[in-house]
Short mmCIF file of C-alpha atoms in Angstrom, two decimals:
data_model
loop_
_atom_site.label_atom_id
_atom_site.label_comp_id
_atom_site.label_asym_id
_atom_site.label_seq_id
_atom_site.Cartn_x
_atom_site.Cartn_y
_atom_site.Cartn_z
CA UNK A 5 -34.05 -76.36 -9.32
CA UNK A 6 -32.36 -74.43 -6.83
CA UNK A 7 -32.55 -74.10 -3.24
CA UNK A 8 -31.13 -71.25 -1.25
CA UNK A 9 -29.71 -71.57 2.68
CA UNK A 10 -29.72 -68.30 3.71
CA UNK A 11 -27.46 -67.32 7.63
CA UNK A 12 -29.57 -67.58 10.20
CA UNK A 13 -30.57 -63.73 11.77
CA UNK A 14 -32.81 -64.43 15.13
CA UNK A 15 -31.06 -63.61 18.21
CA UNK A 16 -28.82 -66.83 19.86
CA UNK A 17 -29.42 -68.77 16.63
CA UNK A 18 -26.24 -70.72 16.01
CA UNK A 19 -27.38 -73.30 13.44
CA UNK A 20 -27.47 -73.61 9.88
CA UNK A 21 -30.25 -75.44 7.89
CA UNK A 22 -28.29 -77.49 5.76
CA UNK A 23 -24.53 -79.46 6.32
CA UNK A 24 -21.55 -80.25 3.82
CA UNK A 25 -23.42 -84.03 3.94
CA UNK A 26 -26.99 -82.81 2.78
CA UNK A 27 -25.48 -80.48 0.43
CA UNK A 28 -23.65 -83.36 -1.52
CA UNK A 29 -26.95 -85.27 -1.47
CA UNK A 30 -29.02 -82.26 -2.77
CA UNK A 31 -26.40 -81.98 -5.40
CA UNK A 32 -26.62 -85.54 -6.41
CA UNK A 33 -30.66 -85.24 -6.63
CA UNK A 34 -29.78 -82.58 -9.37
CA UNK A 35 -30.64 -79.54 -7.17
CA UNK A 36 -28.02 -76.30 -7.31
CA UNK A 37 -27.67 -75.44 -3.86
CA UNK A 38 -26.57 -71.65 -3.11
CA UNK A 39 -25.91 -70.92 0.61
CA UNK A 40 -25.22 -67.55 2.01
CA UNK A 41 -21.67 -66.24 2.80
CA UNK A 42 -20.63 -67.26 6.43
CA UNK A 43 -24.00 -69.30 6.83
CA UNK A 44 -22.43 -72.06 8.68
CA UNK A 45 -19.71 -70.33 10.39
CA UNK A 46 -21.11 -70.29 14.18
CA UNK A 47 -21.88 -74.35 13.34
CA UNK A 48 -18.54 -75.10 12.10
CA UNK A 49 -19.03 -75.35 8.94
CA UNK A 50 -16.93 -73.56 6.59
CA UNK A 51 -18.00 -71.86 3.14
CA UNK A 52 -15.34 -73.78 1.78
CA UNK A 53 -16.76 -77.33 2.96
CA UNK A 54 -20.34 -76.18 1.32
CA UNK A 55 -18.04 -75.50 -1.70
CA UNK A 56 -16.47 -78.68 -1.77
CA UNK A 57 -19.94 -80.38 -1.21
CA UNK A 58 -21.30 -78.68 -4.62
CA UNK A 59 -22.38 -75.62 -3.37
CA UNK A 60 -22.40 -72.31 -4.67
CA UNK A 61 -21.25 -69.44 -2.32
CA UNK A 62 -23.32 -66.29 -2.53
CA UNK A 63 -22.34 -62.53 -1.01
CA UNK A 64 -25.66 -62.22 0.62
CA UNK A 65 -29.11 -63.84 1.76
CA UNK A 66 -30.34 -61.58 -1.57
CA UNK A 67 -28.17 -63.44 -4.07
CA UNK A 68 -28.51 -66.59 -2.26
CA UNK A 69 -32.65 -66.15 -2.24
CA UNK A 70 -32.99 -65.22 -5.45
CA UNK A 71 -34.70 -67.46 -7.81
CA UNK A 72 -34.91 -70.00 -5.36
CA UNK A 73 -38.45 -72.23 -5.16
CA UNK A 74 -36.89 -73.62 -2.20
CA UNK A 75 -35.16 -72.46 0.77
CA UNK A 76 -34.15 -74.18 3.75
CA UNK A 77 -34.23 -72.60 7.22
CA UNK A 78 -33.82 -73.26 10.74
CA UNK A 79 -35.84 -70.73 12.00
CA UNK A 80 -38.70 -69.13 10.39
CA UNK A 81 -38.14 -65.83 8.24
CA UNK A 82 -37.99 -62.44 9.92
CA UNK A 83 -41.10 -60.31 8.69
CA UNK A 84 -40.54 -56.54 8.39
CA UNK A 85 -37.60 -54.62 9.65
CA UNK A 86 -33.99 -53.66 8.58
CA UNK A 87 -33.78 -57.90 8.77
CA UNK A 88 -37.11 -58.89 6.35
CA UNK A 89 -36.56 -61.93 5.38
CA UNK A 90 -39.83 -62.51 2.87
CA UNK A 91 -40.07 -58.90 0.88
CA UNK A 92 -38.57 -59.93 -2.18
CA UNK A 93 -38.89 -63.49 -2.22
CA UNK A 94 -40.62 -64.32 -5.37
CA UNK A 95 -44.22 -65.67 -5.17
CA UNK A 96 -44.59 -69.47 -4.29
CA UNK A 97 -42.00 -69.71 -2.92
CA UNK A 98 -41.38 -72.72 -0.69
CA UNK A 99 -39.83 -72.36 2.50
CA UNK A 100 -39.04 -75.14 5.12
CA UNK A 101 -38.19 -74.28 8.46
CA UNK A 102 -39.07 -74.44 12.35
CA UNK A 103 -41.91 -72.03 12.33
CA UNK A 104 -43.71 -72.60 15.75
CA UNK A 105 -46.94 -71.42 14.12
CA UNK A 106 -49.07 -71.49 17.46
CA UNK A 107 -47.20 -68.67 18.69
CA UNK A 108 -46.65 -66.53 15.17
CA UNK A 109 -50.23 -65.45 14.14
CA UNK A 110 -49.24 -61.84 12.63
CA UNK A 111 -46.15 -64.13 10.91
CA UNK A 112 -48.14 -66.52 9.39
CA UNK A 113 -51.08 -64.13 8.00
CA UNK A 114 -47.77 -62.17 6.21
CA UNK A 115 -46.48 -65.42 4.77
CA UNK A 116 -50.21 -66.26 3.30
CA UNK A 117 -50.37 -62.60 2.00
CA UNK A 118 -47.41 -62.80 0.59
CA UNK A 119 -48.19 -65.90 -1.11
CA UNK A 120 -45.89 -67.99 0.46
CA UNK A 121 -45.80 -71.69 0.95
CA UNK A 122 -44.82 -72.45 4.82
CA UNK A 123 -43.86 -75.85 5.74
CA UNK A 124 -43.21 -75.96 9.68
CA UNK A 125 -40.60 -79.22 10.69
CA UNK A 126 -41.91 -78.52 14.13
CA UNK A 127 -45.22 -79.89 12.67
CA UNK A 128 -44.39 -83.10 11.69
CA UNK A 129 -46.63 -85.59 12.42
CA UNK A 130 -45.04 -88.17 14.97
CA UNK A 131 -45.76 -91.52 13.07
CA UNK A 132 -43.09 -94.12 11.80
CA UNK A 133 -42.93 -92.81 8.54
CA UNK A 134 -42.26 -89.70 9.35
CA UNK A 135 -39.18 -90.05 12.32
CA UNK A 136 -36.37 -89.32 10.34
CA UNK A 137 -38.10 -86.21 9.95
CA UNK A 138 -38.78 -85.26 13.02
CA UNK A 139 -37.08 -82.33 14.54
CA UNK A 140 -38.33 -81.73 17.83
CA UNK A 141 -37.03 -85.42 18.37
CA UNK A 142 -33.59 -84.64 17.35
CA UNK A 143 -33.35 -81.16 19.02
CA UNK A 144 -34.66 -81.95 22.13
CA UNK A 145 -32.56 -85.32 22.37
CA UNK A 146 -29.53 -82.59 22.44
CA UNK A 147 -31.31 -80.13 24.69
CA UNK A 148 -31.51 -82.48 27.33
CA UNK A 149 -27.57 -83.24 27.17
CA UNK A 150 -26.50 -80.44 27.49
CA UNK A 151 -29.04 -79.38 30.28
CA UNK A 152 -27.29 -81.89 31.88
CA UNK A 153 -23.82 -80.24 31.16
CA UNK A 154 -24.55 -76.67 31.48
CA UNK A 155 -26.00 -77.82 35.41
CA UNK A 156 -23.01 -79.36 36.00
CA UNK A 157 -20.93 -76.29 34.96
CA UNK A 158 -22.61 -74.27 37.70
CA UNK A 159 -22.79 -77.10 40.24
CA UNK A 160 -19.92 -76.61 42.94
CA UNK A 161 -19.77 -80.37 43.73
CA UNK A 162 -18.61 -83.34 41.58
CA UNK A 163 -21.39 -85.80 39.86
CA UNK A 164 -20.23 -89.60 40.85
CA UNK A 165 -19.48 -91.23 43.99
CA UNK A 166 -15.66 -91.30 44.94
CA UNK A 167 -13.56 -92.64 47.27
CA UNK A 168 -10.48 -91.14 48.58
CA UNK A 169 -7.90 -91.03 51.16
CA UNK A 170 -9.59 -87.45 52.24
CA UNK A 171 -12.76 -89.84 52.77
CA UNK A 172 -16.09 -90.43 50.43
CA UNK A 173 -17.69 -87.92 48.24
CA UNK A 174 -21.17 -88.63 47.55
CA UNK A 175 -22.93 -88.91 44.07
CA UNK A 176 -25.06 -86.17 43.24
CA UNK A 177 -28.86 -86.60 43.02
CA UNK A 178 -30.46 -85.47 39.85
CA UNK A 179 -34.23 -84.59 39.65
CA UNK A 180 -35.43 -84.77 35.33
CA UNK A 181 -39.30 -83.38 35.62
CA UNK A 182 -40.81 -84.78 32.16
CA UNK A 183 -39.16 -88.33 30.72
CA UNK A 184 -40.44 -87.30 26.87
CA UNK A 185 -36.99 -87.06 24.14
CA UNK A 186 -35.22 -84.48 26.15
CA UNK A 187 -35.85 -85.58 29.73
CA UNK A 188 -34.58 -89.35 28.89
CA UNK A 189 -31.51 -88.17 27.62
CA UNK A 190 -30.80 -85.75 30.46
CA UNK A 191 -31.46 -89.25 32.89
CA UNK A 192 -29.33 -91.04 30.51
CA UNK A 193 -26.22 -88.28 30.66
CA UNK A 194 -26.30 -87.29 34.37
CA UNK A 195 -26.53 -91.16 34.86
CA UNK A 196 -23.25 -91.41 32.92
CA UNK A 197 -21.83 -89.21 34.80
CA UNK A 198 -22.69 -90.61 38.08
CA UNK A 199 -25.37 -89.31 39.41
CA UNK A 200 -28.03 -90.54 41.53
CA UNK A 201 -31.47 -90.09 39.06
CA UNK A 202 -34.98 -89.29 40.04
CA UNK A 203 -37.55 -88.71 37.44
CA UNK A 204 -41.07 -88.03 37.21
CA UNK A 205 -44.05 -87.90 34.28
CA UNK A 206 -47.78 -88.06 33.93
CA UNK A 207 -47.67 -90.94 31.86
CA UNK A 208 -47.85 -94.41 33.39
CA UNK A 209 -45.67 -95.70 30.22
CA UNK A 210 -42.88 -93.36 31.51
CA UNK A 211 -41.84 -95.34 34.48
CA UNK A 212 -40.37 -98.12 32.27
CA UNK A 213 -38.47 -96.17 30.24
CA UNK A 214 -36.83 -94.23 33.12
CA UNK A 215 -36.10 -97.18 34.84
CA UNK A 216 -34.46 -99.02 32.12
CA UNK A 217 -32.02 -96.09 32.09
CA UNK A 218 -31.00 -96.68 35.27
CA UNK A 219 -33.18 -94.02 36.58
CA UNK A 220 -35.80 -94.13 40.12
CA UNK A 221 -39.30 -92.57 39.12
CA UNK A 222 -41.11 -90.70 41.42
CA UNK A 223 -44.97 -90.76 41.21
CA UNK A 224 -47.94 -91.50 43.31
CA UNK A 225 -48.99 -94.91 42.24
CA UNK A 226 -52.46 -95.56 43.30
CA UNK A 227 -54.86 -96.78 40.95
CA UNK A 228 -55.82 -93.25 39.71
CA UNK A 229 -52.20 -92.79 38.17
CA UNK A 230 -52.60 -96.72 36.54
CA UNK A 231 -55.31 -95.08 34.46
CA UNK A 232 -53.69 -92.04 33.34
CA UNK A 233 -52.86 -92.32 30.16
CA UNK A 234 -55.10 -93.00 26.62
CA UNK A 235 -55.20 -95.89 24.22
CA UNK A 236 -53.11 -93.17 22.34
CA UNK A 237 -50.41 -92.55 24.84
CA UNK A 238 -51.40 -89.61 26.01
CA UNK A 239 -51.85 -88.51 30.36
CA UNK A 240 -55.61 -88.04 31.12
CA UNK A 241 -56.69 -84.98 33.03
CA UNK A 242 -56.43 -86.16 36.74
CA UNK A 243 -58.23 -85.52 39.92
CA UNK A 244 -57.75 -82.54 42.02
CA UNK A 245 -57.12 -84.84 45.06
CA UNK A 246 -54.56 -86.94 43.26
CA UNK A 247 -53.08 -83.67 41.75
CA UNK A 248 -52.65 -81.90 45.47
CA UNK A 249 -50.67 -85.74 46.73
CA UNK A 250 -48.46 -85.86 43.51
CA UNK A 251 -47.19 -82.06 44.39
CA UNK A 252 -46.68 -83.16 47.83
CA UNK A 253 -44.60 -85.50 46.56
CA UNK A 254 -42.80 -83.56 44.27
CA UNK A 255 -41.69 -80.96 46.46
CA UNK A 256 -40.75 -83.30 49.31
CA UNK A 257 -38.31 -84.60 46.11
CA UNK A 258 -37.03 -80.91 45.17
CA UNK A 259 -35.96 -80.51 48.88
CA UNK A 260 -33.92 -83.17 48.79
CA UNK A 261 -31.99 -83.81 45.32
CA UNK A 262 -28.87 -81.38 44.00
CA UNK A 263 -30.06 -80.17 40.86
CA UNK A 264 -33.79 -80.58 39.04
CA UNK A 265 -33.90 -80.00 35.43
CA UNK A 266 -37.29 -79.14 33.92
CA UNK A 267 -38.63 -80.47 30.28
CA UNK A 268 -42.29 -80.19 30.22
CA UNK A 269 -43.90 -78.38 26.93
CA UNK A 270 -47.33 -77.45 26.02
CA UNK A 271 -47.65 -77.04 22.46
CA UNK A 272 -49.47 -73.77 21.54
CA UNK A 273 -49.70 -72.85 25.23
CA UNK A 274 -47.34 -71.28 28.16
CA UNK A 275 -45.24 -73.94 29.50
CA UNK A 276 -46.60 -75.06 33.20
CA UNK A 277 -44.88 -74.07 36.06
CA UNK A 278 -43.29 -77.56 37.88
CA UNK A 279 -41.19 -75.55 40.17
CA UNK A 280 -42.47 -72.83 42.85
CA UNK A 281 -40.70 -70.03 44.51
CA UNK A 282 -40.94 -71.81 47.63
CA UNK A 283 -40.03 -75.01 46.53
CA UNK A 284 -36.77 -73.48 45.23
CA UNK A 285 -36.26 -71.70 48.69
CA UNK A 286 -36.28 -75.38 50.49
CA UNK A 287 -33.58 -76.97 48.19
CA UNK A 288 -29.91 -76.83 49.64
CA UNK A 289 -27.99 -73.61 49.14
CA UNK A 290 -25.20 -74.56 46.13
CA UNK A 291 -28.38 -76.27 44.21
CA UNK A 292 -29.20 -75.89 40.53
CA UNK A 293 -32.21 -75.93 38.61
CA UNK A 294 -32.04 -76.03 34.64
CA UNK A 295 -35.23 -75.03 32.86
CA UNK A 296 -35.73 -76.25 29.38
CA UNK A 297 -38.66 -74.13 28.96
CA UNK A 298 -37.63 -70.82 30.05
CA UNK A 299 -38.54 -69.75 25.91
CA UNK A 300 -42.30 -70.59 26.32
CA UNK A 301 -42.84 -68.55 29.91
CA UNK A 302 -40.35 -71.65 31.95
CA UNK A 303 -41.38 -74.37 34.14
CA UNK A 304 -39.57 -72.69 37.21
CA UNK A 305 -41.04 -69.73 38.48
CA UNK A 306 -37.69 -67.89 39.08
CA UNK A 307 -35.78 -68.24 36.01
CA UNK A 308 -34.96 -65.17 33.38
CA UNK A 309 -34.64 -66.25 29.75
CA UNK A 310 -31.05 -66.00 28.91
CA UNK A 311 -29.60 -66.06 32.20
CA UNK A 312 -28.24 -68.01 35.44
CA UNK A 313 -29.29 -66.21 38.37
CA UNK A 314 -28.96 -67.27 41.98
CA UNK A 315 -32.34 -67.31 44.04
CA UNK A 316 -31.86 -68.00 47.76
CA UNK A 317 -28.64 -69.35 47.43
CA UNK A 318 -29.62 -71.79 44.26
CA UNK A 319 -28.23 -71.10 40.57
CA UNK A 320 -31.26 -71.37 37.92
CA UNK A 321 -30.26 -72.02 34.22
CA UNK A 322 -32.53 -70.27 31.65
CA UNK A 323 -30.28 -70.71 28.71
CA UNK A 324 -32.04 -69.88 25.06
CA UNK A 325 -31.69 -72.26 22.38
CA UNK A 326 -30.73 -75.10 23.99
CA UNK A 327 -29.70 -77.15 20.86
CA UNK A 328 -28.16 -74.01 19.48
CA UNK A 329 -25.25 -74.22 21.84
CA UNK A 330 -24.18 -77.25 20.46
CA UNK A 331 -24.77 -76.28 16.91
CA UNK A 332 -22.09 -78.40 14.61
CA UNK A 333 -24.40 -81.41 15.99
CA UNK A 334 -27.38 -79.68 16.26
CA UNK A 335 -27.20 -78.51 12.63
CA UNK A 336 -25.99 -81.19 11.44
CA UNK A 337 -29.38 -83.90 12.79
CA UNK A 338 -31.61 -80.53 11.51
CA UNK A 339 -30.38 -80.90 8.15
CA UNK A 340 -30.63 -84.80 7.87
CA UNK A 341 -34.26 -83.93 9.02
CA UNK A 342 -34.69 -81.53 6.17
CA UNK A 343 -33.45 -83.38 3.61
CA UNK A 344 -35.22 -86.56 4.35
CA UNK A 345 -38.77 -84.20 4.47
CA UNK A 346 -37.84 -82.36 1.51
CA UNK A 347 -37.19 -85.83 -0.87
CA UNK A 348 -40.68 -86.42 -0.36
CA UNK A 349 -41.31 -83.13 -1.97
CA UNK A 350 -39.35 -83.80 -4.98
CA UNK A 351 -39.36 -85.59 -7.77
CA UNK A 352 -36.27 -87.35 -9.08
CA UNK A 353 -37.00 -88.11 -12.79
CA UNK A 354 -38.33 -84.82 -13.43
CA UNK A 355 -35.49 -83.01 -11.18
CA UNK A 356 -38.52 -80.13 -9.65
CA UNK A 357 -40.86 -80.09 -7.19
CA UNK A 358 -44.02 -82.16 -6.64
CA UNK A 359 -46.17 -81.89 -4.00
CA UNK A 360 -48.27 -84.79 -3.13
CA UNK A 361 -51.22 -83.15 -0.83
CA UNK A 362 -52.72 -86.13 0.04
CA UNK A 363 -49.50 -87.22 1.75
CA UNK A 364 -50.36 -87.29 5.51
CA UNK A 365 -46.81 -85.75 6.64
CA UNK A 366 -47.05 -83.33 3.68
CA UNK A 367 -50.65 -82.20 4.89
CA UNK A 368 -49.43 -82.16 8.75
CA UNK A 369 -47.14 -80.19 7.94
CA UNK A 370 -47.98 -77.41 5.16
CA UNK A 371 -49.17 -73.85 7.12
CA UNK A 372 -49.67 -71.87 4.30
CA UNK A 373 -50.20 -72.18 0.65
CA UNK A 374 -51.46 -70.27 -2.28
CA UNK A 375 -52.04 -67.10 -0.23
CA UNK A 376 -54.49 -69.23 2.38
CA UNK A 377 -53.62 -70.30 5.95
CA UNK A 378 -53.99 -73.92 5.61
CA UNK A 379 -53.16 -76.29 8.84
CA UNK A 380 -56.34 -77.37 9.95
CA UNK A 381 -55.08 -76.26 13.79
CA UNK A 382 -54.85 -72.74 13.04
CA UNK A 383 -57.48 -69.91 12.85
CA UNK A 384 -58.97 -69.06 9.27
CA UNK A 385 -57.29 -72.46 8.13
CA UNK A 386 -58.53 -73.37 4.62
CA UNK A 387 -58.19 -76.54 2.46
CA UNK A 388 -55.24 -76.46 0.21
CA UNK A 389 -55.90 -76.41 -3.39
CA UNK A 390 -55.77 -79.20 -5.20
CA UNK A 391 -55.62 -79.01 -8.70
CA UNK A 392 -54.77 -82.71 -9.24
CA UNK A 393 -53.22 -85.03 -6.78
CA UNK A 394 -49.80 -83.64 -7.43
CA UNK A 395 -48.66 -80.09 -7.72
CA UNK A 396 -45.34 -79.45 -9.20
CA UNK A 397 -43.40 -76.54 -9.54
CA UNK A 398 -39.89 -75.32 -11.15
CA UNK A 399 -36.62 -73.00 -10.78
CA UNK A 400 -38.26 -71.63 -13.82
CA UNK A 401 -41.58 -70.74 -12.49
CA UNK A 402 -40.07 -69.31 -9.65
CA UNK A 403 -37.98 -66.77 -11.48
CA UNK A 404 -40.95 -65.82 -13.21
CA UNK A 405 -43.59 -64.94 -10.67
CA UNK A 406 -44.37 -61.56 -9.24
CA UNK A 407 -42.40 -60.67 -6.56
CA UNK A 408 -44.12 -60.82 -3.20
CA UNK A 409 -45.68 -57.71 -1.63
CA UNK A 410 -43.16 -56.81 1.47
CA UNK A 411 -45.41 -56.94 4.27
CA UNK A 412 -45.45 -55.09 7.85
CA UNK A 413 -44.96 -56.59 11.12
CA UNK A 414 -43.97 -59.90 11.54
CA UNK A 415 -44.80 -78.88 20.73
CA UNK A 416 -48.77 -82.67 20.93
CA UNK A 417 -46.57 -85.49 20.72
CA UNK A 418 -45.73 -88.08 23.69
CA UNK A 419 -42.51 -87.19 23.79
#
């Protein structure tokens, strides 16, 4: 069976679904593996690596895609344009990838017309089973690192406490809005680097968790807040009243710490703005703010996707693709999440694919199949088909389907 890794072609995307490690495993399950020319370049990885792994090396994504029934991706595949990604991919087709399907309506009604089947990583169901699989884990865990880092690159003063013959420097205070993956990793690197740390969340639970990291959380505590959260782990909905003290707080916080960097995600919706115009103007001039959500509409009202700009004497971070720009890690945790979803796709004995769609993660996961939109949290969703409890395809089926129409126009968990 083969499965193709074609080079990523979104803007800023850095990352490469698969690494010499997961190729040598796909290898060893009896898959051929054919990535694209210069795939892994802008992760590190060299075409000469996937060689040495057991891969075969082809001239274009064309080649690489063709009689694939599985191809791995980081990012989902460009529809229409000098770039289409899906208009000769043969029927069936399977294609893994981050697919953010709240926000790609026209993309996902081309993949189901074009009889594609979509798994989305960025749907996997957070459960035990499933955590090796889970990618917004693994990229966010990185995000918030490097949020950390890229601050500190714009930040004129140094991190930790020090004590010279000049006199004392003092540490820098660090504000992390949202203590899910990302946010406890930016407490846990800005501690490391010496930094006083504040943090806040809506969940109760959270305060724990940033303290064991060393971390002081910042929250109104009355016994509103002690309710917040579900038997699920999940915040409640508060109270206007209890909403109107927490922002007091929170800006009375902004005004007084060095740098803020801002996590919070909505799946599906525009991320919520944490940090105000005016809330930026009463922080200290030389002050950062890093927003982690600039992609999704940003948690700061000032920043720009894509760029640091300086409002009222304060540098805002709105880098894109966080993970991306550290992408020999970030590539290489995506494709250990790939592989480890994409064995429960396959069977060994038989060396093709079987689909098991009564498999929770495999149903949490699946957007489209058999020309249907089928994730029960999108519009026009349908059941997937289920012939018998297993559906298994081949390399050999694959090469002899139709080939697919070219179309036109193209995260909740509680962390």
């Amino acid at each position: 069976m083969r499965i193709a890794i074609p080079k990523e072609r979104r803007p800023h995307e850095t990352r490469v679904a698969a690494s010499p490690e997961t190729v040598k495993k796909l290898v060893n399950l009896g898959c051929e593996v054919v990535i694209e020319k210069g795939a892994g370049t802008a992760a590190s990885f060299t075409d000469m690596a996937f060689k040495d792994a057991g891969a075969t090396i082809a001239k274009d994504a064309e080649t690489a895609c063709k009689d694939a029934a599985v191809i791995f991706k980081v990012q989902k595949p460009i529809v229409g344009g000098k770039d289409d990604e899906i208009g000769k991919l043969a029927k069936g087709t399977v294609i893994i990838s981050i697919t953010d399907p709240y926000r790609s309506a026209k993309e996902i009604e081309a993949y189901a017309k074009a009889d594609l089947t979509i798994f989305a990583m960025d749907f996997v169901p957070r459960i035990t089973r499933a955590q090796s699989m889970d990618v917004l884990s693994s990229q966010s865990n990185l995000a918030g690192y490097k949020a950390v880092l890229d601050g500190a690159a714009v930040f004129n003063r140094a991190f930790p406490m020090m004590m010279t013959a000049a006199g004392k420097i003092n540490p820098a205070r660090v504000f992390v809005m949202g203590a899910g993956v990302a946010g406890l990793q930016a407490i846990a690197t800005a501690k490391r680097l010496g930094a006083v740390v504040l943090a806040t969340d809506v969940r109760p639970a959270s305060k724990e968790q940033v303290e064991s990291l060393g971390g002081k959380f910042v929250a109104v505590e009355d016994d509103e807040f002690k309710q917040a959260e579900t038997a699920g782990g999940y915040a409640k909905e508060m109270s206007d009243a209890y909403k109107k003290k927490q922002a007091t707080l929170i800006a009375e916080t902004i005004a007084k710490v060095d740098m803020v960097i801002t996590t919070a995600l909505i799946p599906g919706r525009p991320a919520p703005v944490l940090v105000t115009a005016d809330m930026v103007k009463s922080m200290k001039p030389g002050s950062v703010v890093v927003d982690l959500a600039v992609e999704t509409g940003g948690n700061c009202e000032l920043s720009q996707p894509g760029k640091v700009v300086i409002k009222n004497g304060v540098n805002i971070v709105g880098h894109l693709n966080m993970p991306g720009r550290l992408a020999t890690d970030a590539s290489d945790l995506y494709a250990r999440n790939l592989f480890n979803f994409f064995e429960l796709l396959f069977d060994k004995e038989n060396k093709a694919l079987s689909i098991d769609w009564n498999d929770e993660i495999v149903k949490g996961t699946c957007v489209t199949h058999e020309e249907n939109i089928v994730h029960p949290a999108l519009a026009h969703a349908k059941e997937p088909a289920k012939p018998a409890t297993k559906t298994s395809a081949s390399a050999d089926a694959a090469k002899d389907a139709d080939p697919a129409v070219e179309t036109g126009e193209k995260e909740g968990g509680k962390a």
